[in-house]
Amino acid sequence: MKTILGREIPDYIEGYGQVRPFQGAFSKVGVKNRTAVKLTSVIPNEHKVLPSLEDALDKLEIADGMTISFHHHLRNGDYVLNIVMERLAARGVKDLTVAASSIFPIHAPLVEHIESGVVSGLVANYISGPVAEAVSRGELKKPAIMQTHGGRARAIESGDLHIDVAFLAAPTADNYGNINGVYGNAACGSLGYAVADAEYADKTIAITDHLVPYPAYPIEISQVFIDYIVKIDSIGDPKGIVSGTTRITKDPVALIIAKRATEVIKASGLVREGMSFQTGAGGTSLAVAAELKKIMQHEGVVGSFASGGITGYLVEMLEEGLFRSLFDVQCFDLKAIESYRDNPTHQFMSASMYGNPHTKGAVVNNLDIMILGATEIDTDFNVNVTTGSSGMIMGGSGGHSDTAAGSKLAIVVTNLMKARLPIIKDKVITVTTPGESIDVVVTERGIAVNPKRVDLLEKLRMTNLPLMTIEELKLLAEKITGVPKGVETSEKIVAVVEYRDGSVIDIVRKVDLVS
């Protein structure tokens, strides 16, 4: 048993293996190897387009115990994962590991496949909806493995996550396997999370509902990585691509938080020519972008880039000349899709280019400012975005840990209380992002600076911002809500939380009851 960030984690986890314990955000830098890739060459004039998905599954020879992968760019509109799993279940295949970059409520049919033994393992960066609930109840045979966006790319490229067959939902494909996400009924924009799967899987199949004459253009993922192509009626519902809020909040409390966060940014000295910025798609995060926009306009600052999952609001900032470029790993709304298709300064990046810590340079390493959310924060600044207050899985890191580690200023914006529960705890239920990567927590009641950022604290003391210690914020919330009771769990480990370097930063246990 090892103690990691104040919690006990076994040396070995059944269904996962030997644990490499988290030892710090930058403990595993240095020379890293990529795995050798097995490629099946084709002869001239060989056809890649197959008549049906059934013909493709015959050729792919998927057997019990294999790992198959999917990407999540169609988000809550994705049909491909469900269609493929239904066909494999009908063939009697068992004990599969599904390595999907993210799982959404639309993937609820996976629960039945978990219960029947078709699926025994799950690897994802984010899990929500019925599948998350099933994993939390302990229904999956093996612990789910929860990674970061950059960590997943690292795991695939290093061989830690070996993919037997990758199924790529392709909004547009030609008959030799060049694909893109910018045309077709299910256009979703950037396909950045699918790149590592395409390049490193033993076999890769593109599933499309928009087959075009050769060559497709633009080419996001090349024919050199695609074994087969299948056309089906529909790969997804484009309305489901826009998941969650992508509009600036109108909530007065959230607007106060956003304004204060922007004042922190300004005081930090990072609002300067060539600055870089990333924020999430939530209402409060976008409100920070709106406030930052005013400052940039007032001071005549032009940033170098904004990055991440791109929203229409960041597109507007690009079009207004506030940033010279956007780096896009996925599009969150239709305006972002259109911009990515039409504007050459709105650039593609793979998940590896975005956040893989074991490359010669990820985009997150060049980030100045990152705006983050939180389910919980503890007095050591550790952040949880994996489980809710009940201990049930409801999300995952995504790019949270990657961007926090890479950016010069990582700011968590959050209400001090949510649903009459304090957000700041003595200890979070699950550590997603280590406190050493978090610089500031901004709430409507006060602002806490990580004590290691003495330089930032000195700058903020020159302002009128309501500075408090993280402990003071915790006590303030508890005076209003009372001290929350803990979550009781069983010994059964239902998920392993990996940090971006592949080390284990925490585990999630089956929830018995909320006391």
mmCIF file of C-alpha atoms in Angstrom, residues 40-49 173-179 204 206 211-216 219 221-229:
data_model
loop_
_atom_site.group_PDB
_atom_site.id
_atom_site.type_symbol
_atom_site.label_atom_id
_atom_site.label_comp_id
_atom_site.label_asym_id
_atom_site.label_seq_id
_atom_site.Cartn_x
_atom_site.Cartn_y
_atom_site.Cartn_z
ATOM 1 C CA THR A 40 -0.633 -3.928 -43.250
ATOM 2 C CA SER A 41 0.475 -2.742 -46.676
ATOM 3 C CA VAL A 42 -1.850 -2.817 -49.669
ATOM 4 C CA ILE A 43 -1.075 -3.554 -53.289
ATOM 5 C CA PRO A 44 -1.926 -1.131 -56.120
ATOM 6 C CA ASN A 45 -5.622 -1.022 -57.077
ATOM 7 C CA GLU A 46 -6.677 -2.943 -53.968
ATOM 8 C CA HIS A 47 -10.113 -1.811 -52.792
ATOM 9 C CA LYS A 48 -10.548 -0.578 -49.249
ATOM 10 C CA VAL A 49 -14.288 0.143 -49.370
ATOM 11 C CA ALA A 173 -14.137 9.883 -46.322
ATOM 12 C CA ASP A 174 -12.929 8.981 -49.783
ATOM 13 C CA ASN A 175 -12.528 5.468 -51.145
ATOM 14 C CA TYR A 176 -8.879 5.215 -50.100
ATOM 15 C CA GLY A 177 -9.325 6.340 -46.514
ATOM 16 C CA ASN A 178 -8.567 10.059 -46.394
ATOM 17 C CA ILE A 179 -10.980 11.557 -43.884
ATOM 18 C CA THR A 204 -8.151 1.013 -38.471
ATOM 19 C CA ALA A 206 -13.258 4.514 -41.167
ATOM 20 C CA LEU A 211 -18.283 8.897 -49.133
ATOM 21 C CA VAL A 212 -16.737 11.256 -51.690
ATOM 22 C CA PRO A 213 -14.581 10.759 -54.809
ATOM 23 C CA TYR A 214 -10.841 10.503 -54.279
ATOM 24 C CA PRO A 215 -9.177 12.573 -52.958
ATOM 25 C CA ALA A 216 -11.161 14.018 -50.069
ATOM 26 C CA ILE A 219 -7.187 15.574 -45.297
ATOM 27 C CA ILE A 221 -6.287 11.749 -41.162
ATOM 28 C CA SER A 222 -4.454 10.167 -44.061
ATOM 29 C CA GLN A 223 -5.111 7.099 -46.163
ATOM 30 C CA VAL A 224 -1.794 5.642 -44.995
ATOM 31 C CA PHE A 225 -3.386 4.712 -41.643
ATOM 32 C CA ILE A 226 -6.748 3.352 -42.856
ATOM 33 C CA ASP A 227 -7.288 -0.334 -43.642
ATOM 34 C CA TYR A 228 -10.961 -0.308 -44.610
ATOM 35 C CA ILE A 229 -13.863 2.054 -45.225
#
